Amino acid sequence: MNKTIAPALLWQLFRQELRERYVGTALGVFWLLIPPLFMLVIYAWVFGEILQMRLGTDTDSAQFAAWLLAGLTAFNALAEVLTRAPALLIERRDLLLNSPLPPAILPLLPVGVSLVLEGLSVGLLLLWLLVQGRLEPLSLVSYLPFLGVRLLFSLAFAYGLAVLGVFLRDLRQMMPPLLTVLLLVSPIVYPLSVVPEGFQAWFAWNPLAQLVEGYRAALLEGRFLWEAFLGLLLLASASLALGWWLFQHLLLRARYVL
């Protein structure tokens, strides 16, 4: 396939992906944002209002909501890829088998959707911080490198899970409970300070916890966590190499299975 055609075809497939998902709905692509916003409202109400969870004595519920949204932004973007990727090649079987489309393009679709989802969430958060008078000048600059790391992780999961999902059909069913576990074992809906000291060592080795902390430091305080970034960059690069290797190594067999 002509290399100049591939980006145009990818864009066409991406538009089709969004159109098929939300065809006939009044709000269209904004349905990407409504479920995570609903989660945000529920968590903010339960943890912020009912349980009166705070980040410190001098914080209020508005700051807690912004803190919660920053964490959920990273989690929801990854969750979009993890839930979509295992069924991707099965659902796009005709494209994979009966067209000259480069197979490596297909896993880019859920990553592109996750980017739209994250863009809407971050835009909403920055607008909220601006209205509150708490927007830091370096927020966006500090955030973009962590977005790059998140995309590397997303590509790794997309390539690996897309090809594994052809052989392991249960992967699709396993993702929702797995994501619930990831949500609960990471400091996303609760601050790390409420975790007993004996368990806090776990969070130092939890990449999702480090990514969420990087997002929060950047978006809410305009700080860039160099140490967390470099560690995540190395891990995300290695994960992408593994995901790409799996995709290339198993793709031929996947075609036979499909």
Coordinates of C-alpha atoms in Angstrom, one line a residue:
M1 CA 0.0 0.0 0.0
N2 CA 1.2 3.5 -0.8
K3 CA 2.5 5.1 2.4
T4 CA 0.8 8.4 1.6
I5 CA -2.6 6.6 1.5
A6 CA -2.2 5.0 5.0
P7 CA -2.7 8.2 7.1
A8 CA -5.8 9.1 5.0
L9 CA -7.2 5.6 5.4
L10 CA -6.4 5.7 9.2
W11 CA -8.4 8.9 9.5
Q12 CA -11.3 7.5 7.6
L13 CA -11.3 4.4 9.8
F14 CA -11.1 6.5 12.9
R15 CA -14.1 8.6 11.8
Q16 CA -16.0 5.4 11.0
E17 CA -15.1 4.0 14.5
L18 CA -16.6 7.0 16.2
R19 CA -19.6 7.2 13.8
E20 CA -20.5 3.5 14.3
R21 CA -20.2 3.8 18.1
Y22 CA -22.5 6.8 18.4
V23 CA -24.7 6.6 15.3
G24 CA -28.2 7.8 16.0
T25 CA -27.4 9.4 19.3
A26 CA -28.1 13.1 19.9
L27 CA -24.8 13.9 21.7
G28 CA -22.5 11.9 19.3
V29 CA -18.9 11.9 20.3
F30 CA -19.6 13.7 23.6
W31 CA -20.9 10.3 24.9
L32 CA -17.2 9.5 25.3
L33 CA -17.2 12.1 28.1
I34 CA -20.5 11.4 29.8
P35 CA -19.7 8.0 31.5
P36 CA -16.4 9.3 33.0
L37 CA -18.2 12.5 34.1
F38 CA -20.9 10.4 35.7
M39 CA -18.2 8.4 37.5
L40 CA -16.6 11.7 38.6
V41 CA -19.9 13.0 40.1
I42 CA -20.5 9.7 42.0
Y43 CA -17.0 9.5 43.4
A44 CA -16.9 13.2 44.3
W45 CA -20.3 12.8 46.1
V46 CA -19.4 9.6 47.9
F47 CA -15.8 10.3 48.8
G48 CA -15.9 14.1 49.0
E49 CA -19.3 14.9 50.5
I50 CA -20.4 11.7 52.3
L51 CA -17.0 10.5 53.6
Q52 CA -15.6 14.0 53.7
M53 CA -12.3 12.9 52.3
R54 CA -9.9 15.8 51.8
L55 CA -6.3 16.2 50.5
G56 CA -5.4 18.3 53.6
T57 CA -6.9 20.6 56.1
D58 CA -6.7 23.6 53.8
T59 CA -8.5 22.0 50.8
D60 CA -12.1 22.1 49.8
S61 CA -14.5 20.0 47.8
A62 CA -13.8 21.9 44.5
Q63 CA -10.0 21.0 44.8
F64 CA -10.9 17.4 45.6
A65 CA -13.1 17.2 42.5
A66 CA -10.2 18.6 40.3
W67 CA -7.8 16.1 41.9
L68 CA -10.3 13.3 41.3
L69 CA -10.8 14.3 37.6
A70 CA -7.0 14.4 37.0
G71 CA -6.6 10.9 38.2
L72 CA -9.7 9.6 36.4
T73 CA -8.5 11.2 33.2
A74 CA -5.4 8.9 33.0
F75 CA -7.3 5.9 34.2
N76 CA -10.3 6.3 31.8
A77 CA -8.0 6.8 28.7
L78 CA -6.1 3.6 29.5
A79 CA -9.4 1.8 30.2
E80 CA -10.7 2.7 26.8
V81 CA -7.8 0.9 25.1
L82 CA -7.9 -2.1 27.5
T83 CA -11.6 -2.8 26.9
R84 CA -11.6 -2.2 23.2
A85 CA -8.3 -3.9 22.0
P86 CA -9.1 -7.6 22.7
A87 CA -12.1 -7.6 20.3
L88 CA -10.6 -5.3 17.7
L89 CA -9.2 -7.8 15.1
I90 CA -12.3 -10.1 15.5
E91 CA -14.7 -7.2 14.8
R92 CA -12.5 -5.9 11.9
R93 CA -12.0 -9.4 10.5
D94 CA -13.1 -8.4 7.0
L95 CA -10.7 -5.5 6.8
L96 CA -7.8 -7.7 8.1
L97 CA -8.4 -10.6 5.7
N98 CA -10.0 -9.0 2.6
S99 CA -8.2 -5.7 2.1
P100 CA -4.6 -4.5 1.5
L101 CA -4.9 -2.5 4.7
P102 CA -1.7 -2.6 6.8
P103 CA -2.7 -4.7 9.9
A104 CA -0.7 -2.4 12.2
I105 CA -3.1 0.4 11.6
L106 CA -6.1 -1.3 13.3
P107 CA -4.7 -1.1 16.9
L108 CA -4.2 2.6 16.4
L109 CA -8.0 3.1 16.4
P110 CA -8.7 2.6 20.2
V111 CA -5.6 4.7 20.9
G112 CA -7.0 7.5 18.8
V113 CA -10.4 7.3 20.6
S114 CA -8.6 7.4 23.9
L115 CA -6.8 10.6 22.8
V116 CA -10.1 12.2 22.0
L117 CA -11.5 11.1 25.4
E118 CA -8.5 12.5 27.2
G119 CA -8.5 15.7 25.3
L120 CA -12.1 16.4 26.4
S121 CA -11.4 15.5 30.0
V122 CA -8.2 17.6 30.2
G123 CA -10.0 20.6 28.5
L124 CA -12.8 20.4 31.0
L125 CA -10.3 20.2 33.9
L126 CA -8.2 23.2 32.7
L127 CA -11.4 25.2 32.2
W128 CA -12.5 24.3 35.8
L129 CA -9.1 25.3 37.2
L130 CA -9.3 28.6 35.2
V131 CA -12.7 29.4 36.6
Q132 CA -11.5 28.6 40.1
G133 CA -8.4 30.8 39.6
R134 CA -6.1 27.8 40.2
L135 CA -4.7 27.2 36.7
E136 CA -0.9 27.0 36.8
P137 CA 1.0 28.5 33.9
L138 CA 3.2 25.4 33.4
S139 CA 0.4 22.8 33.7
L140 CA 0.1 22.0 30.0
V141 CA 3.9 21.9 29.4
S142 CA 4.4 19.6 32.3
Y143 CA 1.5 17.4 31.3
L144 CA 2.4 16.7 27.7
P145 CA 5.4 14.4 28.4
F146 CA 3.2 12.2 30.6
L147 CA 0.6 12.1 27.9
G148 CA 3.3 10.8 25.6
V149 CA 4.1 8.1 28.1
R150 CA 0.4 7.2 28.4
L151 CA 0.2 6.9 24.6
L152 CA 3.2 4.5 24.6
F153 CA 1.5 2.3 27.2
S154 CA -1.7 2.5 25.2
L155 CA 0.0 1.4 22.0
A156 CA 1.7 -1.5 23.9
F157 CA -1.6 -2.7 25.2
A158 CA -3.4 -2.2 21.9
Y159 CA -0.9 -4.2 19.8
G160 CA -0.5 -7.0 22.5
L161 CA -4.2 -7.4 23.4
A162 CA -5.5 -7.1 19.9
V163 CA -3.6 -10.1 18.6
L164 CA -3.9 -12.1 21.9
G165 CA -7.7 -11.5 21.8
V166 CA -8.0 -13.6 18.7
F167 CA -6.7 -16.7 20.6
L168 CA -8.0 -15.9 24.1
R169 CA -11.6 -14.8 23.6
D170 CA -12.1 -14.5 27.4
L171 CA -9.8 -11.5 27.5
R172 CA -12.7 -9.2 26.5
Q173 CA -14.7 -10.5 29.5
M174 CA -11.8 -10.3 31.9
M175 CA -11.1 -6.6 31.3
P176 CA -14.0 -5.0 33.3
P177 CA -13.2 -6.8 36.5
L178 CA -9.4 -6.3 35.9
L179 CA -10.0 -2.6 35.5
T180 CA -12.0 -2.5 38.7
V181 CA -9.1 -4.1 40.6
L182 CA -6.6 -1.6 39.0
L183 CA -8.9 1.3 40.1
L184 CA -9.0 0.1 43.7
V185 CA -5.3 -0.7 44.1
S186 CA -4.2 2.6 42.7
P187 CA -4.6 6.0 44.5
I188 CA -7.2 7.3 42.0
V189 CA -10.3 7.8 44.2
Y190 CA -8.4 8.1 47.5
P191 CA -5.2 9.9 48.4
L192 CA -2.0 8.0 49.1
S193 CA -1.9 9.5 52.5
V194 CA -4.8 7.4 53.8
V195 CA -3.0 4.1 52.8
P196 CA -1.2 2.4 55.8
E197 CA 2.6 2.7 55.7
G198 CA 2.9 -1.1 55.4
F199 CA 1.2 -1.0 52.0
Q200 CA 2.7 2.2 50.6
A201 CA 5.7 0.4 49.1
W202 CA 3.3 -1.3 46.6
F203 CA 2.4 2.1 45.1
A204 CA 6.0 2.9 44.4
W205 CA 6.0 -0.1 42.1
N206 CA 2.6 0.5 40.6
P207 CA 3.1 2.2 37.2
L208 CA -0.6 3.4 37.1
A209 CA -0.1 5.0 40.5
Q210 CA 3.0 6.8 39.2
L211 CA 1.3 7.9 36.0
V212 CA -1.7 9.3 37.9
E213 CA 0.6 11.1 40.3
G214 CA 2.5 12.6 37.3
Y215 CA -0.8 13.8 35.8
R216 CA -1.9 15.4 39.1
A217 CA 1.4 17.1 39.8
A218 CA 1.5 18.5 36.2
L219 CA -2.1 19.5 35.7
L220 CA -2.9 20.8 39.2
E221 CA 0.4 22.2 40.4
G222 CA 2.4 22.8 37.2
R223 CA 5.2 20.5 38.5
F224 CA 7.1 17.9 36.4
L225 CA 8.0 14.7 38.2
W226 CA 11.3 13.8 36.4
E227 CA 12.0 10.6 38.3
A228 CA 8.6 9.2 37.8
F229 CA 8.7 10.3 34.1
L230 CA 12.0 8.6 33.3
G231 CA 11.0 5.3 35.1
L232 CA 7.6 5.3 33.2
L233 CA 9.3 6.1 29.9
L234 CA 11.6 3.1 30.2
L235 CA 8.8 0.8 31.2
A236 CA 6.4 2.1 28.5
S237 CA 9.1 1.7 25.8
A238 CA 9.9 -1.9 26.8
S239 CA 6.2 -2.7 26.9
L240 CA 5.7 -1.3 23.5
A241 CA 8.6 -3.3 22.1
L242 CA 7.0 -6.5 23.7
G243 CA 3.5 -5.6 22.4
W244 CA 4.8 -4.9 18.9
W245 CA 6.8 -8.2 18.9
L246 CA 3.7 -10.1 20.0
F247 CA 1.6 -8.5 17.2
Q248 CA 4.2 -9.3 14.5
H249 CA 4.9 -12.8 15.8
L250 CA 1.3 -13.9 16.1
L251 CA -0.4 -12.1 13.3
L252 CA 0.0 -14.8 10.7
R253 CA -1.5 -17.4 13.0
A254 CA -4.3 -15.0 14.0
R255 CA -5.2 -14.7 10.3
Y256 CA -5.7 -18.5 10.1
V257 CA -7.8 -18.5 13.3
L258 CA -10.0 -15.8 12.0

